[in-house]
mmCIF file of C-alpha atoms in Angstrom:
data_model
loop_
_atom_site.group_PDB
_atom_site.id
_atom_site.type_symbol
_atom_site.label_atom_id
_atom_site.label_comp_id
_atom_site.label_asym_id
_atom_site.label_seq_id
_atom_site.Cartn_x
_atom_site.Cartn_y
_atom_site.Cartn_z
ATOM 1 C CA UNK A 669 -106.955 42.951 101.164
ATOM 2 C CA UNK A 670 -105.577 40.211 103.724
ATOM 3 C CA UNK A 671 -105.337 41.612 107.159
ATOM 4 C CA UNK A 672 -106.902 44.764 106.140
ATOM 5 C CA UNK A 673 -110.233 45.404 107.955
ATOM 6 C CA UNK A 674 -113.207 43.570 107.011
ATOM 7 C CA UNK A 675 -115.728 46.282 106.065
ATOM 8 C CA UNK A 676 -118.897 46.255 108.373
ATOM 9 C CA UNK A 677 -122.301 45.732 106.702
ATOM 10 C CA UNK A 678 -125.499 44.965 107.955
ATOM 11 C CA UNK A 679 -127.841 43.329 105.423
ATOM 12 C CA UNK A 680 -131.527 41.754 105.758
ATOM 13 C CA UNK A 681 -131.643 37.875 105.183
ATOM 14 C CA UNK A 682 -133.800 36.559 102.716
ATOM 15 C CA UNK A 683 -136.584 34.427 103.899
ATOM 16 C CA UNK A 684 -136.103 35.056 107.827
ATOM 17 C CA UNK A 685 -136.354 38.625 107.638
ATOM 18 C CA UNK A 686 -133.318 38.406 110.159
ATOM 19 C CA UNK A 687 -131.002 41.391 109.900
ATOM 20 C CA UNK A 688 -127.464 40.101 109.660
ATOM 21 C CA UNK A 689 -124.597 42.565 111.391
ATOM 22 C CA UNK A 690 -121.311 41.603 110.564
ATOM 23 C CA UNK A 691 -120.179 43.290 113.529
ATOM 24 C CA UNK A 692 -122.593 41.251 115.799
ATOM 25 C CA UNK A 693 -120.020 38.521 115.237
ATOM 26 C CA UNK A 694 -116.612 40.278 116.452
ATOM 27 C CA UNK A 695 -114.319 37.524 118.290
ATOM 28 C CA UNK A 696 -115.551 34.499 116.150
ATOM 29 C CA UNK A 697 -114.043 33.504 112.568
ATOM 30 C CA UNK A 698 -117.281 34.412 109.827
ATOM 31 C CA UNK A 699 -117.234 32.638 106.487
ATOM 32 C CA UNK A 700 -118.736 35.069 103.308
ATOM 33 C CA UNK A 701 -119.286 33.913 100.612
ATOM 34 C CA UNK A 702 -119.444 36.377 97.889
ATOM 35 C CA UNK A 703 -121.715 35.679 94.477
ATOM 36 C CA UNK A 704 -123.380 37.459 91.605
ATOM 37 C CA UNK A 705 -127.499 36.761 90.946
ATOM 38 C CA UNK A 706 -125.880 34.837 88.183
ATOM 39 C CA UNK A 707 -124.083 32.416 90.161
ATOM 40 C CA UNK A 708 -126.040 32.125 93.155
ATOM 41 C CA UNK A 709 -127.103 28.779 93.007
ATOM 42 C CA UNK A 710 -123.893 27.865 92.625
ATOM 43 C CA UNK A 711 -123.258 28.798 96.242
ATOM 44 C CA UNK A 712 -125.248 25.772 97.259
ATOM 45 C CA UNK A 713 -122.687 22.958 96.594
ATOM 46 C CA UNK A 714 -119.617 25.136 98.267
ATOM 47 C CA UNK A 715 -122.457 25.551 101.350
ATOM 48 C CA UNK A 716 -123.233 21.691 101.939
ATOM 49 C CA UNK A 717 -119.214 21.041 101.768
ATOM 50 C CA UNK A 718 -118.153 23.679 104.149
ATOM 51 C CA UNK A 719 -120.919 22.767 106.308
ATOM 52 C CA UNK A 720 -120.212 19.148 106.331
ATOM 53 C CA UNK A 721 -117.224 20.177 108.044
ATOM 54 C CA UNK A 722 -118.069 22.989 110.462
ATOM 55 C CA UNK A 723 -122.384 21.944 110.942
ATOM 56 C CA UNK A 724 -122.295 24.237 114.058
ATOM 57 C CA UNK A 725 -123.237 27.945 112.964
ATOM 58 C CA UNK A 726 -121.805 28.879 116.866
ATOM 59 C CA UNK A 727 -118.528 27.573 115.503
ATOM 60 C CA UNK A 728 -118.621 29.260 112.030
ATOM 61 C CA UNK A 729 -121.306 31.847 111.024
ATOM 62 C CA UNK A 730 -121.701 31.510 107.293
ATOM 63 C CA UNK A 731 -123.364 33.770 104.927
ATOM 64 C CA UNK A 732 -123.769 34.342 101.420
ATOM 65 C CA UNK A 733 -123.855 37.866 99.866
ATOM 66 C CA UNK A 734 -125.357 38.324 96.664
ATOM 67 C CA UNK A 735 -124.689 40.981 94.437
ATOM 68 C CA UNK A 736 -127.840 42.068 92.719
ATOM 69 C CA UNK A 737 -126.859 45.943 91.643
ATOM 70 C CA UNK A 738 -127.503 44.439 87.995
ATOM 71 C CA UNK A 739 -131.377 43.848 88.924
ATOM 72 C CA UNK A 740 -133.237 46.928 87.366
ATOM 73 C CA UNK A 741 -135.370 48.302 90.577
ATOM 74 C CA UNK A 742 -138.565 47.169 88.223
ATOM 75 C CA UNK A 743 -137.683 43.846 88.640
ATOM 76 C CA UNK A 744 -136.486 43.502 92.805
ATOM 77 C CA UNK A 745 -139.817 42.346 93.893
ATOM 78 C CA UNK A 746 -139.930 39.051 91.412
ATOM 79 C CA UNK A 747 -136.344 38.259 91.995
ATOM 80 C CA UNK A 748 -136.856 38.876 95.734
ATOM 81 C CA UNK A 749 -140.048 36.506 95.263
ATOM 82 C CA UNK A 750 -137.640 33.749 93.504
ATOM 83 C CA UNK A 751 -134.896 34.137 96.028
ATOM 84 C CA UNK A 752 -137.297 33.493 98.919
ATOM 85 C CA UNK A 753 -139.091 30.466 96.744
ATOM 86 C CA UNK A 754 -135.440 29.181 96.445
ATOM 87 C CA UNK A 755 -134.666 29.448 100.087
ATOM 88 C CA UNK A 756 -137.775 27.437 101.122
ATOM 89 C CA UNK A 757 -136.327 24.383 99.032
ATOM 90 C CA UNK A 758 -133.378 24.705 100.051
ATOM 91 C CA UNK A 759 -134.473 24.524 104.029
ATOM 92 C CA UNK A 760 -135.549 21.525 103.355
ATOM 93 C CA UNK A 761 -132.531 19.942 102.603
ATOM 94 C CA UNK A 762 -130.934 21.195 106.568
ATOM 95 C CA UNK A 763 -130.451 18.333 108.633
ATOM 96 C CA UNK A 764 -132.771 17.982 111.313
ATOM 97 C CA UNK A 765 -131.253 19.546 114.423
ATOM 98 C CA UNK A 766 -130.046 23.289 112.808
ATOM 99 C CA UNK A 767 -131.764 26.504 112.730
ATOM 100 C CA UNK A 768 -132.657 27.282 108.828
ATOM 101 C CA UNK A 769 -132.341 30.961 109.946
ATOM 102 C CA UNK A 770 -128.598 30.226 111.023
ATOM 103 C CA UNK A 771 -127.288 27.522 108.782
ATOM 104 C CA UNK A 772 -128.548 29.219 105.536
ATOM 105 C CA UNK A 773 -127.829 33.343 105.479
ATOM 106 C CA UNK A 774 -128.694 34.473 101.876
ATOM 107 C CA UNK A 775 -127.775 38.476 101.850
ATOM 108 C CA UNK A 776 -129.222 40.055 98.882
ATOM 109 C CA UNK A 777 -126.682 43.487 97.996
ATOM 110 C CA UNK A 778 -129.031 45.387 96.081
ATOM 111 C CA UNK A 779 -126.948 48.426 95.720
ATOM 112 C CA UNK A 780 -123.455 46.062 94.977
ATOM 113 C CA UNK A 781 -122.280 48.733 97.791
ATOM 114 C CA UNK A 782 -120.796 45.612 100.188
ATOM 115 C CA UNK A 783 -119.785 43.772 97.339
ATOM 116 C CA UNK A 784 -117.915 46.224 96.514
ATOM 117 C CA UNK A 785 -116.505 47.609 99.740
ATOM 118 C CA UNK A 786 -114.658 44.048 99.214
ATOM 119 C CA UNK A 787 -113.211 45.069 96.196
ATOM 120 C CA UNK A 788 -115.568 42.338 94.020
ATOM 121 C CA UNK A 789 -117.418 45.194 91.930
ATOM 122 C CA UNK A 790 -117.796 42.564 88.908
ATOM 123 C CA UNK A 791 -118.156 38.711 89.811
ATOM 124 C CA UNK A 792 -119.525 37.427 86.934
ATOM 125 C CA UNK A 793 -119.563 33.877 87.545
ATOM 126 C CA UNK A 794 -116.829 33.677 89.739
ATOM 127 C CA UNK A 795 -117.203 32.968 93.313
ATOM 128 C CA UNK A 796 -114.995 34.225 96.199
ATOM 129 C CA UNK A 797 -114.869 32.781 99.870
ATOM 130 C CA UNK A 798 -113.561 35.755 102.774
ATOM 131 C CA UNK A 799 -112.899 34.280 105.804
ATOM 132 C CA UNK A 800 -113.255 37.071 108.790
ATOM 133 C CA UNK A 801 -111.024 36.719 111.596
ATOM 134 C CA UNK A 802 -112.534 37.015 115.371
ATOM 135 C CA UNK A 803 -110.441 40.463 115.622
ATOM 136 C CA UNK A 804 -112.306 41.689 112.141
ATOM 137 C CA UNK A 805 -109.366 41.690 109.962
ATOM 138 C CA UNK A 806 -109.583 39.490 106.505
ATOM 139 C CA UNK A 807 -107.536 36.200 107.182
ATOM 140 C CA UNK A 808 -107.995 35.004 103.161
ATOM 141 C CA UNK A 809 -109.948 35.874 100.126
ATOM 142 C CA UNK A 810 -110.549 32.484 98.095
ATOM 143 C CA UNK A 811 -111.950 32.083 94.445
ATOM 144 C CA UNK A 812 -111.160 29.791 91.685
ATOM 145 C CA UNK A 813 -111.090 25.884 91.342
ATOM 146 C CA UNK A 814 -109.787 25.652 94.589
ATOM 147 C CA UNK A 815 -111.506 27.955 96.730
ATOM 148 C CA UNK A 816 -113.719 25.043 98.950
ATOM 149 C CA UNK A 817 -110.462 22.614 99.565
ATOM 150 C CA UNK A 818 -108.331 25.906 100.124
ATOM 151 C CA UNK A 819 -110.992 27.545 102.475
ATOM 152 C CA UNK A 820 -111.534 24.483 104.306
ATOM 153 C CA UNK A 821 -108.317 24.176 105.289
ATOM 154 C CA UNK A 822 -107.803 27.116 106.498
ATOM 155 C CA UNK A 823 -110.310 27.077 108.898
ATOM 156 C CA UNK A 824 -109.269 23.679 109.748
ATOM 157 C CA UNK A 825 -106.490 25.615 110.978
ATOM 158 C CA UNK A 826 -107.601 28.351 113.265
ATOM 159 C CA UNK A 827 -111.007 26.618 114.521
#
């Protein structure tokens, strides 16, 4: 998977309503971070500690894909309701100064299909961080106990 391609999605932010083009970032390093519905909120903590490091979203676009192919259709409009309740509170916590619609990027993957185009068909509660290179190619897949310290200083690195 490292220096392969990163596949090219385009996915509709929750909350903003902001469509979200991975390709719309091509010559900049991207942060995604990939979770399942199950372990979304989880993405929270790994947020506030990569962006205590790199607060500028011009300097590192960051985004969160979640993988919600589990979600029986039935039930998309209530956890699309929750997700969007969810980002509300969690605006709220940006420091004054940043863009909510920039410095939190929740990407609901209804169909799994990007989640999977990265090879993550079944996260469980696992968490992994791809950093994007500015040519497209994927520098690192992280994931584990050390996936923050390990991502962080990698982009220390090449920002």
């Amino acid at each position: 998977m490292e220096g392969s391609v990163a596949p090219t999605f385009t996915l509709e932010a929750v909350g903003s309503g902001r469509a979200f083009n991975l390709s719309a970032y091509q010559g900049r390093n991207v942060l995604l971070i990939f979770v399942s519905g199950f372990a979304a909120r989880s993405s929270r903590d790994i947020v506030i500690d990569v962006r205590r490091h790199f607060p500028e979203f011009a300097r590192l676009p960051l985004a969160i894909i979640v993988n919600l192919a589990a979600v029986p259709k039935l039930l998309h409009g209530a956890v699309k309701g929750f997700m969007e309740s969810a980002y509300r509170d969690a605006v709220r916590e940006i420091p004054p100064g940043f863009a909510a619609d920039e410095h939190l990027i929740i990407l609901p993957d209804w169909s799994g299909k990007i989640t999977s185009a990265y090879f993550f068909n079944d996260l469980g509660n696992e968490i992994h961080l791809v950093c994007i290179s500015p040519e497209g190619k994927i520098l690192a897949d992280f994931h584990g106990p050390d996936a923050v310290s390990n991502t962080i200083s990698l982009l220390q690195e090449v920002l």
